[in-house]
Amino acid sequence: MFPKVETGMNVFLLVWNPKRWDHWGDHLGEVAKTAAGQPVPGSWSMSSRRSGVFPGDRLLLLRQGRESGILASGVAVGDGPECIYEDGHWDKSKPDETAFYTNLEWDTVLLPEDVLPRETLKQQVPEVTWERVQGSGQILESPVAEKLLALWHEHLSDIDDPESETWRSPTDDEGWFIEGKRTTKTVNRYERNRKARAECIARHGDSCVVCGFNFGKRYGEHGLGFIEVHHLKPVGGGGGKQRKVNPDRDLRPVCPNCHAMLHKTKDRSKPLSVAQLRRMLLEDLDEEDWEEEVEAQPPDKCPACGGNRFGTYLRGLIAAPDDELLRQMDQDEVRIMGCLVSDEDACWFCRDCDADILEEGWLVPDGEVVHQLNRLTELHYDGVIDYDEFRAARKRLLDPSALS
């Protein structure tokens, strides 16, 4: 699964100090891509090293400062015999100077909270003076390199191993991750997938979708990339069974305060929706205003095209849309429906084929089916049929599987 130290292959330490350079533009996206097994091309400064890096050499990135430790790994790439080249300095305050770089492909990029900690490195690989690694390009002697790579691979296995921590590997279904299997250690707990979490943050960002708070902007390096992930459908509600979780559809980044408020309901298995809490924040509403409302979930796949990317129709008057809602509207993640809605109005729309989908997961009807539904509703209101008969007849009209 992981590259091994081979004869003729060198291992180098790269260094990243976020205080000196915090412009890793798509860090969250690269976390998600490498978690899904996609190599990510890039380049990195080699400090004063001007030669000696060849295609296939292994590169390990040490993050300095807070949450110090090994954050990423990759392989040097290049067309020539060596991979180092000279270009403009990465420090924009030095416009007249140059620096030396190597092209590479990242095979693993982690969130800061998942690093292989420096304290562990000091204990397990004492041959390296970890406090004194000042710049990129330090080459490791073969026995030390083998020890460090083995420790790195063990760390990656540990955070992905359901028997050691809380993560599971992706299923074979593209875009889906397995979550929620109950295991027993000291207490029962529910597994949460590191890769699904990384994909959620890559797709939705690291700002709270309710209040917009961003820890990195507020606390600088100390808060960089920190955010909690909220399961729109509680992960503990599966009775200990595994279930499929789609990061785009099922997960949202939220700050700890908003996360606690989402779950502060009379029935903890039915959290408030993100839209509900956002409106509480804007309009100073109480939970009682939402007592009758239950968070619904879109189907596993679109009944029209089989896709799994859904947007949400928001119902009601949005008096003062915030920046996050405007962003979601701009990216077609949500659409405003209005106040006067019925059971035959869509709850979701497919972002792949634009089909409108009812709360039950069926396609919105048209033509003769609408006429039959209207007649069915009249019979129910007139007392000719009771509610159960009405629901059963409605399902026969709308659910294709009910006819089989």
XYZ file of C-alpha atoms in Angstrom:
404
model
C 0.000 0.000 0.000
C 2.795 2.428 0.885
C 6.147 2.978 -0.893
C 9.142 1.399 0.796
C 12.711 2.593 1.014
C 14.520 0.992 -1.915
C 18.183 0.876 -2.891
C 19.183 4.138 -4.521
C 16.120 6.017 -3.238
C 16.751 8.916 -0.875
C 14.405 10.305 1.750
C 14.326 14.055 2.414
C 12.637 16.227 5.014
C 10.691 19.241 3.793
C 9.688 21.986 6.218
C 6.549 24.130 6.421
C 6.238 27.002 8.873
C 2.709 28.488 8.523
C 3.865 31.656 10.289
C 6.282 32.380 7.454
C 4.179 31.050 4.573
C 0.427 30.537 4.915
C -0.538 30.527 1.221
C -1.154 26.802 0.722
C -4.219 27.682 -1.302
C -6.034 24.374 -1.714
C -4.776 22.540 1.350
C -8.266 21.241 2.214
C -8.855 20.064 -1.344
C -5.538 18.224 -1.397
C -6.420 16.524 1.895
C -9.597 15.187 0.285
C -7.958 14.195 -3.015
C -5.109 12.259 -1.429
C -7.536 10.635 1.023
C -9.393 9.336 -2.042
C -6.148 7.960 -3.508
C -5.506 10.747 -6.036
C -1.897 12.013 -6.243
C -1.644 15.810 -6.241
C 1.134 17.561 -8.219
C 2.981 20.412 -6.547
C 6.365 21.909 -5.770
C 8.264 22.814 -2.608
C 11.243 24.911 -1.658
C 14.457 23.007 -0.913
C 16.130 25.876 1.028
C 19.838 25.841 0.222
C 19.920 22.380 -1.396
C 20.752 22.745 -5.089
C 21.213 19.148 -6.180
C 20.851 15.529 -5.170
C 17.080 15.058 -5.494
C 16.129 12.501 -8.145
C 12.806 11.235 -9.542
C 11.309 8.724 -7.132
C 12.979 10.088 -3.996
C 10.619 10.192 -1.000
C 9.717 13.503 0.620
C 8.203 13.985 4.090
C 6.792 17.370 5.108
C 7.368 18.523 8.699
C 4.892 21.141 9.903
C 6.460 23.526 12.402
C 4.865 25.684 15.084
C 1.699 24.533 16.808
C 0.528 21.014 15.972
C 4.042 20.254 14.784
C 4.678 16.932 13.092
C 4.733 15.096 9.766
C 1.782 16.442 7.773
C 2.323 15.103 4.246
C 4.397 12.803 2.070
C 5.161 12.620 -1.610
C 7.540 11.600 -4.361
C 9.934 13.805 -6.318
C 9.127 14.003 -10.032
C 10.943 15.507 -13.002
C 11.933 14.997 -16.636
C 15.675 15.312 -16.161
C 18.169 13.348 -14.069
C 17.522 15.717 -11.139
C 14.360 17.424 -9.910
C 15.702 20.704 -8.480
C 15.227 23.980 -10.323
C 15.677 27.683 -9.542
C 12.798 30.183 -9.577
C 11.544 33.344 -7.884
C 11.639 33.343 -4.094
C 8.524 32.085 -2.307
C 8.832 34.953 0.179
C 7.148 37.890 -1.573
C 9.170 40.314 0.570
C 12.257 39.173 -1.377
C 11.317 40.046 -4.983
C 14.929 40.239 -6.156
C 15.988 36.867 -4.759
C 15.535 33.304 -5.996
C 14.990 29.943 -4.338
C 15.463 26.292 -5.269
C 12.478 23.975 -5.627
C 11.593 20.406 -6.478
C 8.518 19.225 -8.308
C 6.643 16.480 -6.521
C 3.425 14.511 -6.233
C 1.774 14.409 -2.809
C 0.383 10.976 -1.998
C -0.834 11.976 1.474
C -1.829 15.361 2.902
C -3.387 15.470 6.375
C -5.314 18.017 8.388
C -3.150 19.647 11.087
C -4.961 17.746 13.841
C -3.995 14.408 12.221
C -0.215 14.962 12.004
C 2.303 12.423 13.214
C 3.210 14.466 16.336
C 6.714 15.778 16.921
C 6.702 14.281 20.437
C 6.216 10.835 18.897
C 8.957 11.555 16.377
C 11.341 12.545 19.188
C 10.638 9.318 21.063
C 10.643 6.913 18.105
C 13.257 8.523 15.830
C 15.704 10.240 18.212
C 18.466 10.211 15.586
C 16.889 13.384 14.123
C 17.074 16.570 16.219
C 13.487 17.541 15.465
C 13.643 20.902 17.266
C 16.516 21.984 15.033
C 15.172 21.109 11.599
C 15.230 24.635 10.180
C 14.909 24.225 6.426
C 13.906 21.786 3.714
C 16.341 19.442 2.032
C 17.818 17.436 4.924
C 18.610 13.933 3.676
C 18.134 11.019 6.061
C 20.556 8.130 6.375
C 19.062 4.844 5.213
C 18.435 3.201 8.640
C 16.814 6.388 9.931
C 14.795 6.802 6.735
C 13.479 3.255 6.993
C 12.514 3.772 10.625
C 10.772 7.080 9.901
C 8.858 5.764 6.879
C 7.738 2.731 8.859
C 6.498 5.007 11.648
C 4.682 7.230 9.110
C 3.004 4.259 7.460
C 1.999 2.906 10.862
C 0.494 6.302 11.718
C -1.515 6.394 8.466
C -2.720 2.842 9.033
C -3.666 3.702 12.594
C -5.858 6.674 11.723
C -7.530 4.665 8.929
C -7.891 1.390 10.851
C -11.354 0.761 12.367
C -9.814 -1.497 14.992
C -7.360 1.101 16.261
C -9.113 4.442 16.097
C -12.362 5.748 14.646
C -11.865 5.709 10.901
C -12.928 3.344 8.139
C -11.810 3.038 4.548
C -14.029 4.104 1.629
C -16.372 1.557 0.073
C -16.166 0.652 -3.585
C -19.083 2.994 -4.283
C -17.572 6.226 -5.589
C -18.351 9.212 -3.420
C -19.558 7.167 -0.438
C -17.949 6.292 2.876
C -18.912 3.768 5.549
C -19.686 5.280 8.948
C -21.578 4.548 12.103
C -20.542 0.984 12.962
C -20.649 0.558 16.733
C -17.589 -1.054 18.280
C -16.823 -1.790 21.885
C -13.587 -0.693 23.550
C -14.010 0.779 27.010
C -17.387 2.252 26.006
C -19.574 2.043 22.935
C -18.689 4.631 20.310
C -19.557 5.286 16.684
C -16.892 5.317 14.038
C -16.379 8.465 12.024
C -14.531 8.395 8.729
C -11.467 10.675 8.498
C -11.678 10.652 4.720
C -15.345 11.610 4.675
C -14.556 14.431 7.108
C -11.722 15.672 4.912
C -14.001 15.543 1.858
C -16.691 17.505 3.724
C -14.254 20.280 4.658
C -12.821 20.340 1.134
C -16.296 20.714 -0.375
C -17.883 23.066 2.140
C -14.844 24.902 3.556
C -13.661 25.299 7.140
C -16.059 28.083 8.166
C -19.180 27.319 10.185
C -22.147 27.051 7.801
C -24.454 28.439 10.498
C -22.683 31.520 11.881
C -19.734 31.843 9.486
C -17.056 31.674 12.207
C -13.594 30.654 10.962
C -11.006 29.592 13.553
C -8.052 30.280 11.275
C -9.155 33.856 10.616
C -9.811 34.496 14.304
C -6.882 32.669 15.925
C -4.359 32.527 13.102
C -2.101 29.475 12.834
C -3.455 28.027 16.088
C -6.943 27.679 14.602
C -5.993 26.910 11.002
C -8.275 24.219 9.541
C -10.048 23.560 12.846
C -13.783 22.901 12.545
C -16.244 20.233 13.638
C -18.308 18.201 11.183
C -22.057 17.817 11.717
C -23.940 14.774 10.460
C -27.291 15.990 9.147
C -28.592 12.558 10.088
C -27.029 11.591 13.455
C -24.347 8.934 13.031
C -25.475 7.235 16.246
C -28.987 6.704 14.961
C -28.221 3.593 12.956
C -28.512 1.135 15.829
C -24.842 0.234 15.524
C -25.144 -0.660 11.822
C -22.891 0.639 9.093
C -24.484 3.146 6.747
C -23.408 5.070 3.685
C -22.513 8.705 4.149
C -22.023 11.103 1.272
C -19.889 14.096 2.395
C -21.542 16.459 -0.077
C -25.060 15.566 0.999
C -24.818 14.400 4.614
C -22.045 16.438 6.303
C -21.565 20.126 7.090
C -18.720 22.019 8.879
C -19.915 23.787 12.038
C -18.268 25.501 15.004
C -18.573 23.753 18.415
C -21.147 26.280 19.661
C -23.463 25.858 16.701
C -22.859 22.095 16.753
C -24.085 21.966 20.347
C -27.140 24.086 19.472
C -28.034 21.856 16.509
C -28.302 18.916 18.916
C -29.977 20.839 21.734
C -33.480 19.468 21.080
C -36.037 17.557 23.122
C -35.324 14.485 20.984
C -31.547 14.219 20.513
C -32.067 11.855 17.572
C -33.729 14.722 15.666
C -31.340 17.682 15.547
C -32.333 21.043 14.144
C -31.505 21.641 10.505
C -28.757 24.054 9.547
C -31.384 26.343 7.998
C -33.452 26.297 11.180
C -30.536 27.244 13.422
C -29.399 29.935 11.001
C -32.861 31.500 11.088
C -32.874 31.303 14.889
C -29.584 33.186 14.857
C -30.923 35.836 12.501
C -34.429 36.179 13.906
C -33.934 35.296 17.590
C -36.431 32.408 17.457
C -36.840 29.640 20.023
C -36.886 25.885 19.533
C -40.652 25.900 20.113
C -41.075 27.544 16.712
C -39.632 24.389 15.132
C -41.229 21.796 17.374
C -43.386 20.307 14.623
C -40.657 20.345 11.992
C -38.528 17.237 11.426
C -35.371 17.197 9.336
C -35.921 15.103 6.210
C -33.188 13.455 4.163
C -32.888 13.170 0.367
C -32.828 9.705 -1.221
C -29.617 7.724 -1.649
C -29.777 8.353 -5.394
C -31.779 10.419 -7.834
C -34.813 8.444 -9.140
C -34.286 10.028 -12.572
C -30.554 9.721 -13.268
C -29.081 7.761 -10.338
C -26.834 10.643 -9.227
C -26.169 11.443 -5.570
C -25.620 15.220 -5.577
C -28.651 17.072 -4.260
C -29.583 20.670 -3.560
C -32.237 21.837 -1.118
C -35.339 23.948 -1.617
C -35.718 26.404 1.248
C -39.307 27.155 2.163
C -40.460 30.369 3.753
C -39.508 34.021 3.570
C -35.773 34.666 4.003
C -35.773 38.263 5.187
C -32.017 38.779 5.496
C -29.897 36.107 3.755
C -26.393 35.926 5.207
C -23.140 35.470 3.289
C -23.193 31.682 3.662
C -26.718 31.402 2.281
C -25.811 33.712 -0.601
C -22.794 31.507 -1.333
C -24.956 28.379 -1.323
C -27.445 30.039 -3.654
C -24.666 31.185 -5.962
C -23.275 27.639 -6.164
C -26.790 26.205 -6.657
C -26.685 24.267 -3.399
C -30.008 25.782 -2.299
C -32.979 27.408 -4.047
C -35.702 29.546 -2.507
C -39.203 28.134 -2.994
C -41.433 30.635 -1.215
C -44.086 30.395 1.470
C -47.108 28.707 -0.160
C -46.137 25.054 -0.606
C -47.958 21.708 -0.762
C -47.153 18.023 -0.429
C -46.534 17.907 -4.178
C -43.825 20.592 -4.078
C -40.205 19.484 -4.223
C -37.921 19.266 -1.193
C -34.756 18.709 -3.225
C -33.419 18.995 -6.738
C -30.811 16.806 -8.410
C -27.658 18.792 -9.172
C -26.818 16.363 -11.975
C -30.064 16.252 -14.000
C -32.128 19.075 -12.353
C -34.992 16.719 -11.479
C -37.289 17.898 -8.667
C -37.755 15.380 -5.861
C -40.441 15.045 -3.202
C -39.781 14.558 0.513
C -40.391 10.800 0.136
C -37.684 10.557 -2.541
C -40.043 10.329 -5.525
C -40.052 12.545 -8.601
C -42.402 15.536 -8.577
C -45.470 14.510 -10.634
C -46.911 16.258 -13.658
C -49.844 15.946 -16.074
C -52.512 13.352 -15.336
C -50.866 12.276 -12.071
C -51.316 15.794 -10.672
C -54.993 15.685 -11.603
C -55.416 12.336 -9.835
C -53.608 13.615 -6.747
C -55.852 16.669 -6.578
C -58.913 14.426 -6.779
C -57.460 12.172 -4.086
C -56.901 15.168 -1.814
C -60.515 16.265 -2.283
C -61.748 12.784 -1.305
C -59.631 12.927 1.837
C -60.842 16.418 2.795
C -64.472 15.374 2.185
C -64.052 12.382 4.520
C -64.613 9.797 1.793
C -61.248 8.163 2.565
C -59.228 8.307 5.784
C -55.633 9.439 6.131
C -54.082 5.966 5.837
C -56.080 5.254 2.680
C -55.029 8.640 1.294
C -51.321 7.976 1.950
C -51.475 4.477 0.464
C -53.229 5.705 -2.678
C -50.784 8.610 -2.998
C -47.865 6.213 -2.779
C -49.323 4.039 -5.541
C -49.480 7.090 -7.792
C -46.005 8.431 -7.042
C -43.779 5.491 -6.116
C -42.797 3.356 -9.155
C -41.766 0.477 -6.867
C -45.312 0.307 -5.470
C -46.509 -0.955 -8.850
C -44.045 -3.844 -9.004
